[in-house]
PDB file of C-alpha atoms in Angstrom:
ATOM      1  CA  MET I   1     -16.459   1.960 -59.306  1.00 45.00           C
ATOM      2  CA  PRO I   2     -16.328   1.369 -55.567  1.00 41.00           C
ATOM      3  CA  SER I   3     -13.527   3.396 -53.556  1.00 41.00           C
ATOM      4  CA  SER I   4     -10.640   1.372 -51.797  1.00 39.00           C
ATOM      5  CA  ARG I   5     -10.904   4.134 -49.385  1.00 38.00           C
ATOM      6  CA  ARG I   6     -12.457   4.254 -46.744  1.00 38.00           C
ATOM      7  CA  SER I   7     -15.446   6.224 -45.418  1.00 37.00           C
ATOM      8  CA  ALA I   8     -14.489   9.285 -43.536  1.00 37.00           C
ATOM      9  CA  THR I   9     -16.883   8.498 -41.097  1.00 38.00           C
ATOM     10  CA  ALA I  10     -16.457   4.970 -40.750  1.00 40.00           C
ATOM     11  CA  VAL I  11     -15.751   3.966 -36.612  1.00 39.00           C
ATOM     12  CA  GLU I  12     -12.193   1.500 -36.380  1.00 42.00           C
ATOM     13  CA  PRO I  13     -13.685  -1.297 -33.829  1.00 43.00           C
ATOM     14  CA  VAL I  14     -12.681  -1.233 -30.512  1.00 42.00           C
ATOM     15  CA  ALA I  15     -10.807  -4.416 -29.669  1.00 49.00           C
ATOM     16  CA  GLN I  16     -11.861  -6.044 -26.139  1.00 47.00           C
ATOM     17  CA  PRO I  17     -10.293  -8.418 -24.204  1.00 49.00           C
ATOM     18  CA  SER I  18     -10.241 -11.581 -24.495  1.00 49.00           C
ATOM     19  CA  GLY I  19      -9.100 -15.316 -24.307  1.00 53.00           C
ATOM     20  CA  PRO I  20      -5.923 -15.213 -20.807  1.00 54.00           C
ATOM     21  CA  ASP I  21      -6.288 -11.634 -20.145  1.00 87.00           C
ATOM     22  CA  LEU I  22      -9.828 -11.431 -20.257  1.00 89.00           C
ATOM     23  CA  ALA I  23      -9.892 -14.664 -17.902  1.00 91.00           C
ATOM     24  CA  LEU I  24      -7.239 -12.975 -15.270  1.00 91.00           C
ATOM     25  CA  LYS I  25      -9.275 -10.326 -14.935  1.00 94.00           C
ATOM     26  CA  ARG I  26     -12.370 -11.554 -13.991  1.00 95.00           C
ATOM     27  CA  ARG I  27     -10.707 -13.448 -11.842  1.00 96.00           C
ATOM     28  CA  ALA I  28      -9.033 -10.625 -10.248  1.00 97.00           C
ATOM     29  CA  ARG I  29     -12.859  -9.284  -9.918  1.00 96.00           C
ATOM     30  CA  ARG I  30     -13.847 -12.111  -8.172  1.00 97.00           C
ATOM     31  CA  ILE I  31     -10.813 -11.944  -5.955  1.00 98.00           C
ATOM     32  CA  LEU I  32     -12.123  -8.575  -5.423  1.00 98.00           C
ATOM     33  CA  ARG I  33     -15.355  -9.077  -4.505  1.00 98.00           C
ATOM     34  CA  LEU I  34     -14.196 -12.029  -1.958  1.00 98.00           C
ATOM     35  CA  LEU I  35     -11.755  -9.574  -0.467  1.00 98.00           C
ATOM     36  CA  THR I  36     -13.846  -6.710   0.463  1.00 98.00           C
ATOM     37  CA  ALA I  37     -16.767  -9.136   1.474  1.00 98.00           C
ATOM     38  CA  ARG I  38     -13.942 -10.426   4.322  1.00 97.00           C
ATOM     39  CA  TYR I  39     -12.484  -7.061   5.324  1.00 97.00           C
ATOM     40  CA  PRO I  40     -15.946  -4.772   4.627  1.00 96.00           C
ATOM     41  CA  ASP I  41     -14.395  -2.006   7.038  1.00 92.00           C
ATOM     42  CA  ALA I  42     -11.089  -2.341   5.169  1.00 95.00           C
ATOM     43  CA  ARG I  43      -8.644   1.316   5.658  1.00 94.00           C
ATOM     44  CA  LEU I  44      -5.222   2.044   6.271  1.00 96.00           C
ATOM     45  CA  GLU I  45      -3.633   1.257   9.731  1.00 95.00           C
ATOM     46  CA  LEU I  46      -1.939   4.060   9.668  1.00 97.00           C
ATOM     47  CA  ASP I  47      -3.971   7.010  11.751  1.00 97.00           C
ATOM     48  CA  PHE I  48      -3.244  10.212  10.407  1.00 97.00           C
ATOM     49  CA  ALA I  49      -5.350  13.484   9.907  1.00 97.00           C
ATOM     50  CA  SER I  50      -3.288  15.584   7.313  1.00 98.00           C
ATOM     51  CA  PRO I  51      -1.062  14.648   4.061  1.00 98.00           C
ATOM     52  CA  LEU I  52       1.672  15.222   6.592  1.00 98.00           C
ATOM     53  CA  HIS I  53       0.629  13.407   9.693  1.00 98.00           C
ATOM     54  CA  LEU I  54       1.229  10.632   6.378  1.00 98.00           C
ATOM     55  CA  LEU I  55       3.842  11.154   5.385  1.00 98.00           C
ATOM     56  CA  VAL I  56       5.834  11.801   8.693  1.00 98.00           C
ATOM     57  CA  ALA I  57       3.804   8.368  10.055  1.00 98.00           C
ATOM     58  CA  ALA I  58       4.914   6.352   6.911  1.00 97.00           C
ATOM     59  CA  VAL I  59       8.790   7.189   7.740  1.00 97.00           C
ATOM     60  CA  LEU I  60       8.197   6.447  11.621  1.00 98.00           C
ATOM     61  CA  ALA I  61       6.164   2.904  10.539  1.00 97.00           C
ATOM     62  CA  ALA I  62       9.596   1.922   9.426  1.00 93.00           C
ATOM     63  CA  GLN I  63      10.449  -1.071  11.430  1.00 93.00           C
ATOM     64  CA  ALA I  64       8.052  -0.095  13.289  1.00 95.00           C
ATOM     65  CA  LEU I  65       3.897  -1.230  14.566  1.00 94.00           C
ATOM     66  CA  ASP I  66       1.439   0.743  13.078  1.00 96.00           C
ATOM     67  CA  GLU I  67       0.183   0.718  16.484  1.00 96.00           C
ATOM     68  CA  ARG I  68       3.311   2.712  17.940  1.00 97.00           C
ATOM     69  CA  VAL I  69       3.101   5.032  15.249  1.00 98.00           C
ATOM     70  CA  ASN I  70       0.080   5.380  16.442  1.00 98.00           C
ATOM     71  CA  ALA I  71       0.643   5.685  19.159  1.00 98.00           C
ATOM     72  CA  VAL I  72       3.047   8.896  19.619  1.00 98.00           C
ATOM     73  CA  THR I  73       1.979  10.773  16.518  1.00 98.00           C
ATOM     74  CA  PRO I  74      -0.554  12.746  18.117  1.00 98.00           C
ATOM     75  CA  VAL I  75       2.196  13.455  20.298  1.00 98.00           C
ATOM     76  CA  LEU I  76       4.479  14.603  17.898  1.00 98.00           C
ATOM     77  CA  PHE I  77       2.405  16.839  15.944  1.00 98.00           C
ATOM     78  CA  GLY I  78       0.872  17.925  19.251  1.00 98.00           C
ATOM     79  CA  ARG I  79       3.935  19.171  19.780  1.00 98.00           C
ATOM     80  CA  PHE I  80       4.733  19.878  16.234  1.00 98.00           C
ATOM     81  CA  PRO I  81       1.810  20.993  14.019  1.00 98.00           C
ATOM     82  CA  THR I  82       3.358  21.942  10.842  1.00 98.00           C
ATOM     83  CA  ALA I  83       6.467  21.171   8.862  1.00 98.00           C
ATOM     84  CA  ALA I  84       7.877  24.446   9.817  1.00 98.00           C
ATOM     85  CA  ASP I  85       7.719  23.553  13.757  1.00 98.00           C
ATOM     86  CA  LEU I  86       9.131  19.777  12.966  1.00 98.00           C
ATOM     87  CA  ALA I  87      11.593  21.268  10.905  1.00 98.00           C
ATOM     88  CA  ALA I  88      12.838  23.661  13.726  1.00 98.00           C
ATOM     89  CA  ALA I  89      12.779  21.078  16.449  1.00 98.00           C
ATOM     90  CA  ASP I  90      15.155  21.096  19.286  1.00 98.00           C
ATOM     91  CA  PRO I  91      15.860  16.776  18.387  1.00 98.00           C
ATOM     92  CA  GLU I  92      16.751  15.740  21.871  1.00 98.00           C
ATOM     93  CA  GLU I  93      13.030  16.716  22.133  1.00 98.00           C
ATOM     94  CA  MET I  94      11.923  14.782  18.992  1.00 98.00           C
ATOM     95  CA  GLU I  95      13.699  11.816  20.034  1.00 98.00           C
ATOM     96  CA  ARG I  96      12.541  11.770  23.333  1.00 98.00           C
ATOM     97  CA  ILE I  97       9.013  11.335  21.644  1.00 98.00           C
ATOM     98  CA  LEU I  98       9.697   8.883  19.242  1.00 98.00           C
ATOM     99  CA  VAL I  99      11.900   6.542  21.982  1.00 98.00           C
ATOM    100  CA  PRO I 100       8.982   4.112  20.946  1.00 97.00           C
ATOM    101  CA  VAL I 101       9.004   3.408  17.632  1.00 98.00           C
ATOM    102  CA  GLY I 102      12.675   1.971  17.835  1.00 96.00           C
ATOM    103  CA  TYR I 103      16.040   3.896  16.267  1.00 97.00           C
ATOM    104  CA  TYR I 104      14.638   7.358  17.528  1.00 97.00           C
ATOM    105  CA  ARG I 105      17.402   8.805  16.571  1.00 97.00           C
ATOM    106  CA  LYS I 106      17.835   8.217  13.211  1.00 98.00           C
ATOM    107  CA  LYS I 107      14.126   8.812  12.721  1.00 98.00           C
ATOM    108  CA  THR I 108      14.217  12.371  14.736  1.00 98.00           C
ATOM    109  CA  ALA I 109      16.695  13.019  11.909  1.00 98.00           C
ATOM    110  CA  SER I 110      15.191  11.972   8.888  1.00 98.00           C
ATOM    111  CA  VAL I 111      11.892  13.903  10.114  1.00 98.00           C
ATOM    112  CA  ILE I 112      13.421  17.218  10.201  1.00 98.00           C
ATOM    113  CA  LYS I 113      15.579  16.458   7.455  1.00 98.00           C
ATOM    114  CA  LEU I 114      11.857  15.504   5.162  1.00 98.00           C
ATOM    115  CA  ALA I 115      10.594  18.771   7.020  1.00 98.00           C
ATOM    116  CA  GLU I 116      13.388  21.281   6.402  1.00 98.00           C
ATOM    117  CA  VAL I 117      12.960  19.695   2.844  1.00 98.00           C
ATOM    118  CA  LEU I 118       9.331  20.487   2.631  1.00 98.00           C
ATOM    119  CA  VAL I 119       9.424  23.757   3.645  1.00 98.00           C
ATOM    120  CA  GLU I 120      12.152  24.915   1.157  1.00 98.00           C
ATOM    121  CA  ARG I 121      10.980  23.086  -1.887  1.00 98.00           C
ATOM    122  CA  HIS I 122       6.962  22.776  -1.644  1.00 98.00           C
ATOM    123  CA  GLY I 123       6.240  25.646   1.196  1.00 98.00           C
ATOM    124  CA  GLY I 124       5.778  23.422   4.269  1.00 98.00           C
ATOM    125  CA  GLU I 125       2.688  21.747   2.179  1.00 98.00           C
ATOM    126  CA  VAL I 126       3.284  17.484   0.995  1.00 98.00           C
ATOM    127  CA  PRO I 127       3.142  17.794  -3.244  1.00 98.00           C
ATOM    128  CA  ARG I 128       0.762  15.720  -5.351  1.00 98.00           C
ATOM    129  CA  THR I 129       2.708  14.214  -7.410  1.00 97.00           C
ATOM    130  CA  VAL I 130       5.314  10.945  -7.214  1.00 97.00           C
ATOM    131  CA  ASP I 131       8.118  12.354  -8.770  1.00 97.00           C
ATOM    132  CA  GLU I 132       8.051  15.461  -6.043  1.00 98.00           C
ATOM    133  CA  LEU I 133       7.370  12.908  -3.247  1.00 98.00           C
ATOM    134  CA  VAL I 134       9.960  10.088  -3.472  1.00 98.00           C
ATOM    135  CA  ALA I 135      12.846  13.420  -4.440  1.00 98.00           C
ATOM    136  CA  LEU I 136      12.080  13.529  -0.649  1.00 98.00           C
ATOM    137  CA  PRO I 137      14.669  12.582   1.754  1.00 98.00           C
ATOM    138  CA  SER I 138      13.795   9.184   3.196  1.00 97.00           C
ATOM    139  CA  VAL I 139      10.420   8.801   0.586  1.00 98.00           C
ATOM    140  CA  GLY I 140      10.410   6.080  -2.004  1.00 96.00           C
ATOM    141  CA  ARG I 141       8.012   4.866  -4.411  1.00 96.00           C
ATOM    142  CA  LYS I 142       5.805   2.764  -1.509  1.00 96.00           C
ATOM    143  CA  THR I 143       5.336   6.087   0.515  1.00 97.00           C
ATOM    144  CA  ALA I 144       4.933   8.301  -2.164  1.00 98.00           C
ATOM    145  CA  ASN I 145       1.658   5.984  -3.648  1.00 98.00           C
ATOM    146  CA  MET I 146       0.992   5.102   0.495  1.00 98.00           C
ATOM    147  CA  VAL I 147       0.743   9.424   0.542  1.00 98.00           C
ATOM    148  CA  LEU I 148      -1.224   9.979  -2.687  1.00 98.00           C
ATOM    149  CA  GLY I 149      -3.912   7.305  -2.449  1.00 98.00           C
ATOM    150  CA  ASN I 150      -5.025   7.784   0.675  1.00 98.00           C
ATOM    151  CA  ALA I 151      -4.398  11.293   1.774  1.00 98.00           C
ATOM    152  CA  PHE I 152      -5.423  12.436  -1.779  1.00 98.00           C
ATOM    153  CA  GLY I 153      -7.556  10.251  -2.948  1.00 97.00           C
ATOM    154  CA  ILE I 154      -5.372   9.648  -6.626  1.00 98.00           C
ATOM    155  CA  ALA I 155      -5.413   6.420  -7.902  1.00 97.00           C
ATOM    156  CA  ALA I 156      -2.372   5.097  -6.631  1.00 97.00           C
ATOM    157  CA  VAL I 157      -0.712   1.425  -5.912  1.00 97.00           C
ATOM    158  CA  SER I 158       1.393   1.137  -2.643  1.00 97.00           C
ATOM    159  CA  VAL I 159       3.955  -2.112  -3.258  1.00 97.00           C
ATOM    160  CA  ASP I 160       4.657  -3.147   0.831  1.00 95.00           C
ATOM    161  CA  THR I 161       5.699  -6.982   1.435  1.00 94.00           C
ATOM    162  CA  HIS I 162       2.316  -8.320   1.942  1.00 96.00           C
ATOM    163  CA  VAL I 163       0.778  -6.888  -1.449  1.00 97.00           C
ATOM    164  CA  GLY I 164       3.686  -8.484  -3.162  1.00 96.00           C
ATOM    165  CA  ARG I 165       3.906 -11.454  -1.569  1.00 96.00           C
ATOM    166  CA  VAL I 166       0.172 -12.047  -1.730  1.00 97.00           C
ATOM    167  CA  ALA I 167       0.171 -10.583  -5.389  1.00 96.00           C
ATOM    168  CA  HIS I 168       2.929 -13.631  -5.808  1.00 95.00           C
ATOM    169  CA  ARG I 169       1.241 -16.054  -4.460  1.00 96.00           C
ATOM    170  CA  LEU I 170      -1.773 -15.680  -6.781  1.00 96.00           C
ATOM    171  CA  GLY I 171      -0.281 -15.636 -10.208  1.00 94.00           C
ATOM    172  CA  TRP I 172      -0.092 -11.875 -10.849  1.00 94.00           C
ATOM    173  CA  ALA I 173       3.721 -11.197 -10.757  1.00 89.00           C
ATOM    174  CA  GLU I 174       6.979 -11.999  -9.080  1.00 82.00           C
ATOM    175  CA  GLU I 175       7.529 -11.713  -5.521  1.00 75.00           C
ATOM    176  CA  LYS I 176      10.240  -9.628  -5.221  1.00 78.00           C
ATOM    177  CA  ASP I 177       9.651  -7.357  -8.571  1.00 86.00           C
ATOM    178  CA  VAL I 178       7.532  -3.992  -6.934  1.00 90.00           C
ATOM    179  CA  ALA I 179       7.514  -2.975 -10.254  1.00 91.00           C
ATOM    180  CA  ALA I 180       6.381  -5.756 -11.808  1.00 93.00           C
ATOM    181  CA  VAL I 181       3.611  -6.396  -8.991  1.00 95.00           C
ATOM    182  CA  GLU I 182       2.564  -2.430  -9.094  1.00 96.00           C
ATOM    183  CA  GLN I 183       2.609  -2.408 -12.812  1.00 95.00           C
ATOM    184  CA  ALA I 184       0.193  -5.840 -12.477  1.00 95.00           C
ATOM    185  CA  VAL I 185      -2.261  -4.330 -10.245  1.00 96.00           C
ATOM    186  CA  ARG I 186      -2.758  -1.321 -12.262  1.00 96.00           C
ATOM    187  CA  SER I 187      -3.515  -3.219 -15.434  1.00 95.00           C
ATOM    188  CA  LEU I 188      -5.630  -6.021 -13.542  1.00 96.00           C
ATOM    189  CA  PHE I 189      -8.207  -3.581 -11.638  1.00 96.00           C
ATOM    190  CA  ASP I 190      -9.694   0.052 -12.739  1.00 96.00           C
ATOM    191  CA  ARG I 191      -8.743   3.351 -11.789  1.00 97.00           C
ATOM    192  CA  LYS I 192     -11.282   3.912  -9.456  1.00 97.00           C
ATOM    193  CA  ASP I 193     -10.113   0.466  -7.409  1.00 97.00           C
ATOM    194  CA  TRP I 194      -6.219   0.843  -7.085  1.00 98.00           C
ATOM    195  CA  VAL I 195      -6.539   1.713  -3.399  1.00 97.00           C
ATOM    196  CA  PRO I 196      -9.404  -0.054  -2.260  1.00 97.00           C
ATOM    197  CA  VAL I 197      -7.565  -3.529  -3.988  1.00 97.00           C
ATOM    198  CA  ASN I 198      -4.057  -1.952  -2.309  1.00 97.00           C
ATOM    199  CA  LEU I 199      -5.625  -2.035   1.344  1.00 97.00           C
ATOM    200  CA  LEU I 200      -7.266  -4.884   0.548  1.00 98.00           C
ATOM    201  CA  LEU I 201      -4.392  -6.767   0.109  1.00 98.00           C
ATOM    202  CA  ILE I 202      -1.784  -5.495   2.796  1.00 97.00           C
ATOM    203  CA  LEU I 203      -5.453  -6.653   5.031  1.00 97.00           C
ATOM    204  CA  HIS I 204      -5.468 -10.107   3.685  1.00 98.00           C
ATOM    205  CA  GLY I 205      -1.244 -10.851   3.801  1.00 97.00           C
ATOM    206  CA  ARG I 206      -1.310  -9.331   6.902  1.00 96.00           C
ATOM    207  CA  ARG I 207      -4.005 -11.415   8.718  1.00 97.00           C
ATOM    208  CA  THR I 208      -4.724 -14.561   6.963  1.00 98.00           C
ATOM    209  CA  CYS I 209      -2.041 -14.540   3.811  1.00 98.00           C
ATOM    210  CA  HIS I 210       0.965 -14.718   6.579  1.00 97.00           C
ATOM    211  CA  SER I 211       4.369 -15.082   5.383  1.00 95.00           C
ATOM    212  CA  ARG I 212       5.571 -18.432   6.854  1.00 94.00           C
ATOM    213  CA  ARG I 213       2.479 -20.506   7.283  1.00 96.00           C
ATOM    214  CA  PRO I 214      -0.807 -19.109   5.633  1.00 98.00           C
ATOM    215  CA  ALA I 215      -4.040 -19.608   6.526  1.00 98.00           C
ATOM    216  CA  CYS I 216      -4.721 -21.678   3.345  1.00 98.00           C
ATOM    217  CA  GLY I 217      -7.809 -23.462   4.756  1.00 97.00           C
ATOM    218  CA  ALA I 218      -9.759 -20.828   6.506  1.00 98.00           C
ATOM    219  CA  CYS I 219      -9.114 -18.270   3.106  1.00 98.00           C
ATOM    220  CA  PRO I 220     -11.536 -16.877   1.143  1.00 98.00           C
ATOM    221  CA  LEU I 221      -9.180 -16.913  -1.896  1.00 98.00           C
ATOM    222  CA  LEU I 222      -8.338 -20.379  -1.713  1.00 97.00           C
ATOM    223  CA  ALA I 223     -10.354 -21.919  -4.829  1.00 96.00           C
ATOM    224  CA  GLU I 224      -8.744 -18.892  -6.169  1.00 96.00           C
ATOM    225  CA  CYS I 225      -5.470 -19.343  -5.835  1.00 97.00           C
ATOM    226  CA  PRO I 226      -2.445 -21.251  -7.430  1.00 95.00           C
ATOM    227  CA  SER I 227      -0.374 -21.033  -4.681  1.00 96.00           C
ATOM    228  CA  ALA I 228      -3.137 -22.851  -1.710  1.00 95.00           C
ATOM    229  CA  GLY I 229      -1.437 -25.202   0.453  1.00 92.00           C
ATOM    230  CA  ALA I 230       1.963 -26.936   0.250  1.00 90.00           C
ATOM    231  CA  PRO I 231       3.582 -24.551  -2.640  1.00 90.00           C
ATOM    232  CA  VAL I 232       3.802 -22.127   0.393  1.00 94.00           C
ATOM    233  CA  ASN I 233       3.653 -24.328   3.660  1.00 94.00           C
ATOM    234  CA  GLY I 234      -0.278 -23.401   3.639  1.00 97.00           C
ATOM    235  CA  GLU I 235      -2.446 -24.961   6.284  1.00 97.00           C
ATOM    236  CA  LEU I 236      -5.573 -26.378   4.441  1.00 97.00           C
ATOM    237  CA  ASP I 237      -6.812 -28.141   7.812  1.00 97.00           C
ATOM    238  CA  PRO I 238      -9.797 -25.766   8.326  1.00 97.00           C
ATOM    239  CA  GLU I 239      -9.659 -25.464  11.841  1.00 97.00           C
ATOM    240  CA  ARG I 240      -6.226 -25.309  12.448  1.00 97.00           C
ATOM    241  CA  ALA I 241      -5.863 -22.609   9.782  1.00 97.00           C
ATOM    242  CA  ARG I 242      -8.787 -20.530  11.443  1.00 97.00           C
ATOM    243  CA  ALA I 243      -5.976 -20.855  14.479  1.00 97.00           C
ATOM    244  CA  LEU I 244      -3.782 -18.514  12.412  1.00 97.00           C
ATOM    245  CA  LEU I 245      -6.171 -16.128  11.608  1.00 97.00           C
ATOM    246  CA  LYS I 246      -5.075 -12.643  12.769  1.00 92.00           C
TER     247      LYS I 246
END
């Protein structure tokens, strides 16, 4: 009489994605290919030579252009090369260096405090986990993931205003829900693609998918984007759209 129990060697079938989930992932892969072709040399626009450099640069980049931060950090780290040096810095001297990035008094206090905590808790080294990073003063989840992904090569998704806006317009998540955007990108792409697609979304938001008037007519994602044109006041005329590119 046949047993009602399954053989010990039976293998359960692996469920494969299908329907809307599969379609969404296929569309996401097309978008990745299109953005890679558009920005073949995509990289983080903050210059850094070490995890500490990137962590401090991210703090300085608040309400400041990356170009100004990149001009200041070589001077800052030339004078204060380690976390211990930053922690022991004379505030007035650091303030003079940080004037070009704006809010220099507040940012000086933030950098010194951050460095003090790095020395006290981590021996002056930048930690490698989100939980440890967000426990540092002036460091949020966006900065933590930026450092993990770009300085340590750890798969992570850093959601800034550009990533949130582009993801919202592509129909992946709500624009203001940072956690939803991070989860959406993580679920749509393989881990190896998290950092590359993150960088591509940032560049696309800065150069093409602008907040006020996106250059839809010159966008490689035009055929893939449910928000193109009227929903976001996008410019659909190709020639006028090209004039909006940055």
